[in-house]
């Protein structure tokens, strides 16, 4: 049965909202397939505004992977701003896709990708606008399967009431496997209803269905155990890992946005995973092992992507892009190839110990020479040992001296505040490091026209990291520490004016901490925030700490636990953590031993280049770290001529 577009009703509302272009669809390389010719239909949502969601690589990849399949349809949806939400409610327009403006409720699967937990209230907004019951238990066979993915899905317990399923790890193969199960169930006439479909998904061992697990609590509020309540449901759910990235060269046809977005470039993921072992970094831990895309695969993706989009910048993405074993050949080859086209190259923030001037020059050769960003993370040598960020201040100063000496004038340094065992002195060392950077820049260049921007974020302990047991610094203590740092920088007459200082107060970090390490009891808090008008909590102008705290008091009433219990409390080895039944491949004992090493300020090497440290990933998942170089060159070998 054909599903009609809601655009005729939506179009009348668009003159009355800001940035109406973000809702109209029709982007270059977008896909609209015939509804009736497909038997499995996905709505994919990045639960944030269009300008943030459209460039998201994960959503873009799954959109293309699914639409390449015969008989499968995938469309995109993003969060609508409050002005349009109010009009949609007033005029009865449901949450829609931007591709064909079909109502979300008509799809088989509603997949949401969460890179941050602060998108949870946006999910509830979308469900409610779509006419899908907020509680998974209230849905019928005609409602879509609400599926969570992304990094936040490694602990989906806070949203367990609202989702039907979660997938942890890489999504490319997972969405195709789920598609096959949905297709077979529908072809058989949907036997056993919604429950049977979810049971089939659960029995794969790679899809987590919260309703099939019961959580039991101890008298003191801790979890006693999480236990399956159905036969055939696994005790632990495994993550998905794609090993050969060259078999998945997506996106082949990157989307070109109609409205301005946070990233105006074509991006290629050059490798996945990281074994640097930074103890605070959830992304590095949960994406192990390292899997490099080949130099030839990267060259082909860049060539096809530029032809398909017309972008003038290529982002070479990964958690630590300069660690690709062939990064020098990649950057030189691409810079040579696109010299006449003036296609620029960019990397995310560069590790101090992976930076060299040859690499920097290749990155800036065809594009503009922007500032360099480095992430020491900790201000003092001691705290960098705690977090296993093996960068000395001498390394940083030498690197910065090289950069300033080769024409750069602006450096940005990223740090965190509130790291385990941190003191005021550790944080004040951030200011001293910035002053030393300015001093070295002046010495090397002979000019005072040198800038250093210090950017600081609050540390949030994350699941599946060695710091998952750590206490979080309170919002008040974070703000006090940052105020001391700000005053020490501004009070310096010699360097203060040349140091930019940007930081977030401690309040959003506490709420992120509540959501990242929460359990199912937090669902009531999220719902209370949503019902009180909470939206776009990742945006400073929309976030309300007071709303979250008031909702937590309401939602956690009678449970015996509160916000501090989830955030500033240290966990013990014996405690059952809410995500223990979700297997990231990491051995829990190894994580605990690394936590103890952190407390003793013991550093651990990168296992790509040293003997195995038994983190558990490779043997448990039957995988291997992939290390180059291959000795190959970019394809094609010749420089492009116009």
XYZ file of C-alpha atoms in Angstrom:
642
model
C 0.000 0.000 0.000
C 1.501 3.332 -1.081
C 2.335 5.801 1.681
C 1.622 9.416 0.799
C 4.027 12.297 1.260
C 3.218 14.783 4.013
C 4.975 17.554 2.062
C 1.794 19.295 0.875
C 0.869 19.882 4.517
C 4.440 20.617 5.575
C 5.070 23.125 2.797
C 2.441 25.510 4.116
C 4.289 25.679 7.444
C 7.790 26.343 6.105
C 7.427 30.112 5.503
C 6.877 30.485 9.239
C 10.070 28.776 10.478
C 13.790 29.493 10.496
C 15.965 27.755 7.885
C 13.107 26.041 6.021
C 15.581 24.715 3.427
C 16.715 22.013 5.887
C 13.342 20.248 5.647
C 12.810 20.083 1.880
C 15.215 17.296 0.837
C 16.399 16.714 -2.698
C 20.123 16.965 -1.923
C 22.603 15.903 -4.585
C 23.120 12.114 -4.284
C 20.017 11.578 -2.139
C 17.824 8.594 -2.986
C 14.075 8.182 -3.329
C 12.901 4.667 -4.111
C 9.451 3.417 -5.016
C 7.637 2.410 -1.832
C 5.672 -0.460 -3.307
C 8.691 -2.080 -4.966
C 10.407 -2.518 -1.588
C 9.496 -4.956 1.149
C 11.805 -3.701 3.947
C 11.853 0.014 4.723
C 14.202 1.880 7.064
C 13.948 5.407 8.446
C 17.385 6.537 9.636
C 17.653 9.414 12.062
C 20.525 11.388 13.476
C 18.718 12.990 16.439
C 20.014 16.511 16.034
C 19.521 19.424 13.664
C 20.075 18.968 9.925
C 23.285 21.025 10.009
C 24.826 18.557 12.472
C 23.164 15.372 11.262
C 23.612 15.493 7.509
C 27.448 15.276 7.515
C 27.386 12.356 9.978
C 29.370 9.580 8.321
C 27.664 6.698 10.107
C 24.161 7.645 9.012
C 25.317 8.474 5.490
C 27.045 5.082 5.138
C 24.037 3.052 6.313
C 21.724 5.096 4.079
C 23.778 4.097 1.051
C 24.393 0.475 2.106
C 20.667 -0.120 2.521
C 19.570 1.678 -0.637
C 21.987 -0.383 -2.726
C 20.030 -3.493 -1.726
C 17.289 -4.711 -4.047
C 13.870 -4.346 -2.454
C 15.176 -2.242 0.457
C 14.446 1.424 1.003
C 16.137 3.848 3.414
C 15.258 7.484 4.042
C 16.673 10.088 6.440
C 15.165 12.154 9.203
C 16.587 14.825 11.492
C 15.327 16.644 14.557
C 13.029 19.556 13.822
C 13.609 22.832 15.616
C 11.070 23.878 18.286
C 9.444 26.432 15.951
C 8.496 23.742 13.430
C 7.661 21.228 16.154
C 4.993 23.578 17.525
C 3.463 24.068 14.071
C 3.544 20.329 13.309
C 1.647 19.616 16.504
C -0.852 22.364 15.758
C -1.514 21.133 12.198
C -1.180 17.386 12.740
C 1.951 16.904 10.617
C 3.921 13.836 11.779
C 7.699 13.350 11.993
C 8.824 12.842 8.405
C 11.785 11.831 6.268
C 13.498 14.533 4.217
C 13.842 12.280 1.161
C 10.219 11.595 0.247
C 8.539 13.207 3.290
C 6.943 9.944 4.324
C 5.722 9.544 7.919
C 8.164 7.694 10.182
C 5.400 5.482 11.581
C 4.960 3.810 8.169
C 8.483 2.307 8.132
C 9.521 -1.146 9.345
C 12.585 0.022 11.274
C 13.296 3.401 12.836
C 17.062 3.489 13.402
C 18.651 6.242 15.488
C 22.390 6.852 15.715
C 23.571 8.372 19.004
C 27.077 9.795 19.110
C 26.164 11.565 22.356
C 23.682 10.785 25.097
C 22.405 14.372 25.020
C 20.274 13.438 21.998
C 17.877 11.265 24.009
C 15.193 13.913 24.478
C 15.238 14.565 20.719
C 14.444 10.888 20.201
C 11.348 11.194 22.403
C 10.258 14.275 20.477
C 10.542 12.381 17.178
C 8.671 9.339 18.510
C 5.847 11.470 19.838
C 5.579 13.517 16.635
C 5.556 10.277 14.648
C 2.648 8.888 16.655
C 4.775 6.003 17.966
C 4.192 5.197 21.660
C 7.112 6.401 23.765
C 7.237 3.183 25.773
C 8.330 0.154 23.761
C 5.935 -2.013 25.782
C 2.951 -0.078 24.350
C 3.797 -0.626 20.664
C 1.910 -2.964 18.359
C 2.874 -5.057 15.367
C 2.179 -2.051 13.113
C 4.743 0.221 14.810
C 8.348 0.357 13.559
C 11.116 -1.407 15.448
C 12.928 1.436 17.218
C 16.631 0.612 16.988
C 19.528 2.481 18.642
C 23.104 2.499 17.397
C 26.209 4.653 17.641
C 28.702 4.978 20.471
C 26.074 5.762 23.103
C 24.404 2.411 22.330
C 27.217 0.653 24.194
C 25.137 1.514 27.263
C 21.525 1.771 26.084
C 20.054 1.091 29.551
C 18.925 4.701 30.233
C 16.714 4.493 27.104
C 15.747 0.819 27.521
C 12.106 1.800 28.095
C 11.927 3.638 24.778
C 13.839 1.447 22.316
C 13.005 -2.017 21.024
C 16.567 -2.942 20.122
C 20.185 -1.776 20.108
C 23.166 -2.701 17.981
C 26.680 -2.191 19.314
C 29.628 -1.741 16.996
C 29.863 -1.359 13.226
C 26.557 -1.105 11.415
C 27.273 -1.970 7.780
C 26.741 -5.732 7.940
C 24.416 -5.523 10.944
C 21.713 -3.550 9.123
C 21.739 -6.032 6.245
C 21.409 -8.976 8.631
C 18.499 -7.260 10.394
C 16.923 -6.529 7.014
C 17.016 -10.230 6.107
C 15.294 -11.167 9.379
C 12.588 -8.523 8.959
C 12.032 -9.589 5.334
C 11.633 -13.275 6.236
C 9.250 -12.498 9.105
C 7.073 -10.292 6.884
C 7.083 -12.837 4.046
C 5.775 -15.446 6.469
C 2.852 -13.212 7.396
C 4.376 -11.661 10.561
C 3.892 -14.805 12.728
C 3.908 -14.245 16.480
C 3.616 -10.500 16.014
C 6.150 -7.989 17.258
C 7.379 -10.298 20.004
C 8.428 -12.993 17.528
C 10.346 -10.531 15.359
C 12.253 -9.188 18.349
C 12.976 -12.739 19.533
C 14.434 -13.642 16.146
C 16.672 -10.582 16.337
C 17.759 -11.396 19.903
C 18.692 -14.984 19.060
C 21.342 -13.770 16.599
C 23.437 -12.753 19.603
C 24.206 -9.416 17.952
C 21.043 -7.427 18.621
C 20.163 -6.377 22.165
C 16.456 -6.447 23.032
C 16.016 -4.774 26.454
C 12.548 -6.273 27.095
C 14.079 -9.769 27.134
C 16.306 -8.924 30.132
C 15.292 -8.334 33.749
C 17.372 -6.117 36.043
C 17.510 -6.958 39.744
C 18.761 -4.442 42.317
C 20.446 -4.700 45.712
C 19.132 -2.832 48.739
C 21.845 -0.169 48.401
C 20.783 0.668 44.826
C 23.479 -1.237 42.965
C 22.584 -3.829 40.330
C 22.465 -7.417 41.561
C 22.289 -8.988 38.099
C 20.888 -8.666 34.600
C 19.276 -11.898 33.452
C 17.505 -13.035 30.254
C 13.806 -13.752 30.742
C 13.290 -15.836 27.561
C 14.759 -19.145 26.377
C 17.282 -18.747 23.587
C 18.218 -15.187 24.508
C 21.998 -14.857 25.095
C 23.416 -13.764 28.433
C 25.748 -11.344 26.619
C 25.275 -9.499 23.345
C 28.316 -9.122 21.076
C 29.477 -6.097 19.137
C 29.722 -6.080 15.349
C 33.125 -5.562 13.737
C 33.783 -4.995 10.042
C 37.316 -6.194 9.329
C 38.026 -5.366 5.673
C 37.188 -1.694 5.162
C 38.050 -1.953 1.463
C 34.986 -4.183 1.081
C 32.858 -1.296 2.385
C 33.983 1.802 0.402
C 31.150 4.000 1.665
C 29.901 6.579 1.141
C 30.436 6.233 -2.610
C 28.055 9.107 -3.379
C 28.338 11.486 -0.394
C 25.391 13.765 0.235
C 25.807 17.432 -0.636
C 23.768 19.571 1.780
C 21.309 22.252 0.706
C 21.893 24.328 3.828
C 25.105 25.209 5.630
C 26.358 22.354 7.829
C 29.079 21.937 10.444
C 31.404 20.234 7.921
C 31.548 21.481 4.343
C 33.759 18.762 2.921
C 33.853 15.262 1.507
C 35.170 12.786 4.073
C 36.894 9.415 3.823
C 37.447 7.197 6.851
C 41.056 6.070 6.410
C 41.086 3.619 9.306
C 38.889 2.451 12.137
C 39.898 1.728 15.703
C 42.740 2.985 17.893
C 45.155 1.217 20.237
C 46.907 4.266 21.682
C 45.205 3.322 24.938
C 44.069 6.748 26.170
C 42.139 5.687 29.253
C 39.437 8.347 28.968
C 38.616 7.610 25.313
C 35.549 5.442 24.815
C 35.792 5.655 21.024
C 39.316 4.256 21.066
C 38.359 1.386 23.348
C 35.110 0.242 21.743
C 36.339 0.397 18.135
C 39.324 -1.910 18.597
C 41.119 -3.457 16.749
C 42.816 -1.106 14.287
C 41.727 -1.701 10.679
C 43.397 0.369 7.991
C 41.823 1.155 4.662
C 44.379 0.510 1.932
C 46.086 3.401 0.211
C 44.546 2.305 -3.085
C 41.103 2.098 -1.506
C 41.476 5.618 -0.129
C 42.585 6.940 -3.515
C 39.604 5.412 -5.280
C 37.141 6.735 -2.683
C 38.540 10.258 -2.904
C 38.413 10.224 -6.708
C 34.832 8.982 -6.861
C 33.661 11.194 -4.000
C 35.029 14.397 -5.492
C 33.481 13.607 -8.870
C 30.149 12.910 -7.199
C 30.075 16.024 -5.036
C 32.271 18.872 -6.271
C 33.617 19.536 -2.770
C 36.928 21.385 -2.556
C 38.156 19.780 0.665
C 38.736 16.154 1.650
C 38.691 15.164 5.318
C 40.839 12.124 6.127
C 38.978 10.787 9.134
C 39.790 8.415 11.963
C 40.396 8.676 15.685
C 44.073 9.418 15.038
C 44.509 9.917 11.308
C 48.240 10.667 11.395
C 48.747 7.138 12.776
C 47.848 5.501 9.461
C 50.985 3.573 8.501
C 50.992 5.202 5.062
C 49.769 8.685 5.965
C 52.793 10.391 4.363
C 52.222 8.647 1.021
C 48.475 9.265 1.242
C 48.759 13.011 1.834
C 51.551 13.545 -0.706
C 49.783 11.429 -3.315
C 46.493 13.280 -2.906
C 48.138 16.706 -2.797
C 50.057 15.901 -6.011
C 47.028 14.482 -7.732
C 44.718 17.435 -7.009
C 47.273 20.255 -7.154
C 45.644 21.884 -10.187
C 42.148 21.527 -8.741
C 43.214 23.168 -5.468
C 41.544 20.442 -3.427
C 42.525 20.885 0.219
C 43.159 18.104 2.721
C 42.351 18.090 6.416
C 42.866 15.828 9.428
C 41.059 15.937 12.745
C 43.182 17.150 15.666
C 46.730 15.891 15.219
C 48.675 13.980 17.864
C 51.808 15.826 18.911
C 53.979 12.724 18.469
C 52.525 11.944 15.035
C 52.973 15.456 13.633
C 55.748 16.394 11.252
C 56.190 19.407 9.062
C 56.155 17.408 5.829
C 52.697 16.111 6.719
C 51.501 19.598 7.655
C 52.821 21.082 4.422
C 51.050 18.458 2.306
C 47.796 19.149 4.153
C 48.019 22.879 3.501
C 49.530 22.757 0.000
C 46.305 23.006 -2.008
C 44.066 24.590 0.573
C 44.254 27.406 3.079
C 46.769 27.260 5.915
C 44.507 27.200 8.939
C 45.516 26.814 12.565
C 46.902 23.572 13.957
C 45.071 21.697 16.712
C 46.788 19.434 19.217
C 45.235 17.607 22.158
C 47.614 17.132 25.112
C 44.418 16.525 27.196
C 46.242 17.047 30.519
C 48.233 20.053 31.673
C 50.877 18.309 33.760
C 53.247 15.436 32.998
C 51.766 13.550 35.949
C 48.163 13.723 34.790
C 49.175 12.711 31.256
C 50.645 9.531 32.751
C 47.351 8.912 34.555
C 45.365 9.129 31.294
C 48.087 7.331 29.251
C 48.554 10.292 26.928
C 52.257 9.815 26.367
C 53.200 13.326 25.289
C 55.829 15.354 27.121
C 55.776 19.138 27.283
C 59.155 19.087 25.540
C 57.584 17.139 22.646
C 54.803 19.700 22.397
C 57.117 22.710 22.502
C 59.413 21.210 19.864
C 56.456 20.424 17.612
C 55.001 23.896 18.012
C 58.400 25.460 17.341
C 58.568 23.540 14.067
C 55.084 24.699 13.108
C 55.716 28.359 13.955
C 59.046 28.206 12.157
C 57.290 27.031 9.003
C 54.726 29.785 8.809
C 51.923 28.814 11.172
C 50.826 31.547 13.571
C 47.918 29.948 15.406
C 47.830 26.807 17.535
C 44.856 25.389 19.428
C 45.394 23.124 22.424
C 42.623 20.920 23.775
C 42.500 19.785 27.404
C 40.107 18.185 29.860
C 39.289 19.213 33.405
C 38.174 16.816 36.109
C 40.382 13.850 35.184
C 40.898 11.158 37.868
C 43.353 12.187 40.659
C 43.545 15.707 39.178
C 44.507 18.629 41.437
C 44.296 22.395 41.029
C 48.003 22.422 40.210
C 47.522 19.977 37.308
C 44.977 22.345 35.783
C 47.049 25.489 36.390
C 49.834 23.789 34.428
C 47.612 24.201 31.336
C 48.189 27.940 31.537
C 51.931 27.477 31.964
C 52.048 25.220 28.914
C 50.184 27.793 26.828
C 52.594 30.534 27.964
C 55.579 28.366 27.023
C 54.035 27.776 23.604
C 53.679 31.541 23.035
C 57.223 32.152 24.252
C 58.650 29.548 21.892
C 56.613 30.938 18.999
C 57.962 34.438 19.632
C 61.504 33.102 19.859
C 61.281 31.123 16.624
C 59.531 33.799 14.551
C 60.950 36.955 16.037
C 57.462 38.433 16.264
C 54.871 38.882 18.981
C 52.046 38.089 16.561
C 51.545 34.563 17.918
C 48.252 33.081 19.109
C 47.476 30.036 21.216
C 43.905 29.065 22.030
C 43.257 26.846 25.028
C 39.995 24.884 24.780
C 38.829 22.860 27.786
C 36.054 20.319 28.161
C 34.856 18.573 31.290
C 35.871 14.927 31.700
C 32.985 12.435 31.639
C 33.727 8.805 32.608
C 32.432 6.465 29.906
C 31.411 2.782 29.806
C 33.893 0.205 28.472
C 36.920 2.334 29.435
C 39.373 1.960 32.342
C 37.774 5.076 33.833
C 34.285 3.525 33.955
C 34.797 3.071 37.719
C 36.084 6.621 38.324
C 34.306 9.363 40.280
C 33.322 12.409 38.248
C 34.290 15.868 39.452
C 31.250 17.877 40.563
C 30.058 20.806 38.475
C 30.924 23.235 41.279
C 34.487 21.900 41.691
C 34.996 21.950 37.908
C 33.916 25.579 37.684
C 36.154 26.594 40.620
C 39.169 24.935 39.014
C 38.533 26.541 35.624
C 38.032 29.962 37.214
C 41.467 29.712 38.840
C 42.981 28.807 35.472
C 41.208 31.643 33.671
C 42.361 34.173 36.250
C 45.962 32.950 36.055
C 45.978 33.343 32.268
C 44.248 36.721 32.156
C 46.447 38.062 34.930
C 49.627 37.475 32.975
C 50.630 40.754 31.302
C 53.306 39.194 29.121
C 51.273 36.378 27.545
C 47.631 36.700 28.602
C 46.436 38.730 25.612
C 47.831 36.148 23.191
C 46.053 33.195 24.811
C 42.443 32.539 23.940
C 40.506 30.660 26.614
C 37.386 28.660 25.841
C 35.668 26.305 28.229
C 32.326 24.777 29.078
C 31.039 24.996 32.619
C 30.723 21.746 34.557
C 26.945 21.399 34.405
C 26.421 19.759 30.973
C 29.165 17.253 31.822
C 27.323 16.113 34.937
C 24.170 15.422 32.941
C 26.167 13.633 30.253
C 27.739 11.574 33.054
C 24.317 10.742 34.457
C 23.199 9.481 31.047
C 26.412 7.705 30.059
C 26.715 5.560 33.215
C 23.039 5.373 34.093
C 20.787 2.338 34.284
C 17.107 1.803 33.491
C 15.968 4.019 36.354
C 17.260 7.034 34.384
C 14.522 6.506 31.785
C 12.027 8.233 34.084
C 14.368 11.229 34.309
C 14.723 11.516 30.522
C 10.972 11.346 30.086
C 10.391 13.997 32.765
C 12.881 16.331 31.033
C 11.179 15.764 27.678
C 7.715 16.414 29.127
C 9.031 19.631 30.682
C 10.145 20.860 27.256
C 13.719 19.570 27.094
C 15.067 19.547 23.535
C 18.503 19.857 21.886
C 20.382 19.334 25.144
C 23.683 19.277 23.273
C 23.175 22.951 22.371
C 24.227 25.411 25.066
C 21.335 27.779 24.369
C 18.755 25.002 24.813
C 20.336 23.055 27.680
C 18.848 23.578 31.150
C 20.749 22.126 34.094
C 17.981 23.153 36.487
C 15.425 21.250 34.404
C 17.541 18.086 34.497
C 18.160 18.302 38.244
C 14.469 18.929 38.995
C 13.490 16.045 36.698
C 16.042 13.774 38.367
C 14.568 14.515 41.784
C 11.159 13.655 40.385
C 12.168 10.637 38.311
C 14.429 9.042 40.934
C 12.079 9.660 43.857
C 11.774 6.503 45.942
C 14.700 4.704 44.294
C 17.265 5.541 46.962
C 19.700 6.891 44.363
C 20.327 10.395 43.017
C 22.442 12.302 40.487
C 25.562 12.212 42.693
C 25.198 8.440 43.081
C 25.520 8.043 39.317
C 28.199 10.701 38.740
C 30.579 11.595 41.577
C 30.586 8.113 43.188
C 33.528 5.762 42.595
C 32.609 2.161 41.662
C 34.251 -0.979 43.051
C 35.538 -3.988 41.119
C 32.694 -6.174 42.419
C 29.890 -3.865 41.262
C 27.754 -5.062 38.355
C 27.817 -2.220 35.854
C 24.658 -1.504 33.798
C 26.437 -2.408 30.539
C 28.276 -5.567 31.647
C 25.975 -7.777 29.545
C 26.973 -5.885 26.384
C 30.261 -7.251 25.096
C 32.626 -4.674 23.572
C 35.290 -7.363 23.253
C 37.329 -5.814 26.067
C 38.142 -8.009 29.047
C 36.762 -6.438 32.221
C 39.756 -7.596 34.264
C 42.104 -5.910 31.790
C 40.132 -2.670 32.066
C 40.329 -2.877 35.873
C 44.095 -3.518 35.769
C 44.501 -0.493 33.504
C 42.466 1.579 35.977
C 44.872 0.506 38.720
C 47.815 1.406 36.461
C 46.252 4.845 36.014
C 46.081 5.375 39.775
C 49.753 4.375 39.997
C 50.628 6.665 37.052
C 51.887 3.766 34.911
C 51.949 4.275 31.129
C 51.174 1.525 28.605
C 52.535 1.373 25.055
C 50.488 1.187 21.836
C 49.979 -2.522 21.125
C 50.175 -1.981 17.364
C 53.943 -1.832 17.731
C 54.549 -3.866 20.898
C 53.602 -7.309 22.213
C 49.906 -7.879 23.029
C 48.618 -6.581 26.368
C 45.675 -9.025 26.430
C 42.869 -6.471 26.281
C 40.708 -9.323 24.991
C 39.498 -7.943 21.667
C 41.525 -9.920 19.143
C 41.157 -13.461 20.527
C 37.569 -12.977 21.692
C 36.362 -11.675 18.338
C 38.726 -13.810 16.261
C 40.304 -10.693 14.788
C 43.693 -9.191 14.140
C 45.165 -5.715 14.222
C 45.880 -4.591 10.683
C 49.213 -2.856 10.188
C 50.699 -1.564 6.904
C 52.452 -0.394 4.909
C 51.439 -2.165 1.726
C 54.012 -0.567 -0.549
C 51.262 0.404 -2.999
C 50.561 3.874 -4.347
C 47.381 5.815 -4.824
C 45.272 4.980 -7.859
C 45.358 6.254 -10.503
C 49.090 6.930 -10.562
C 48.954 9.990 -12.798
C 48.098 13.522 -11.830
C 44.633 14.532 -12.972
C 44.738 16.844 -15.984
C 41.844 19.068 -16.868
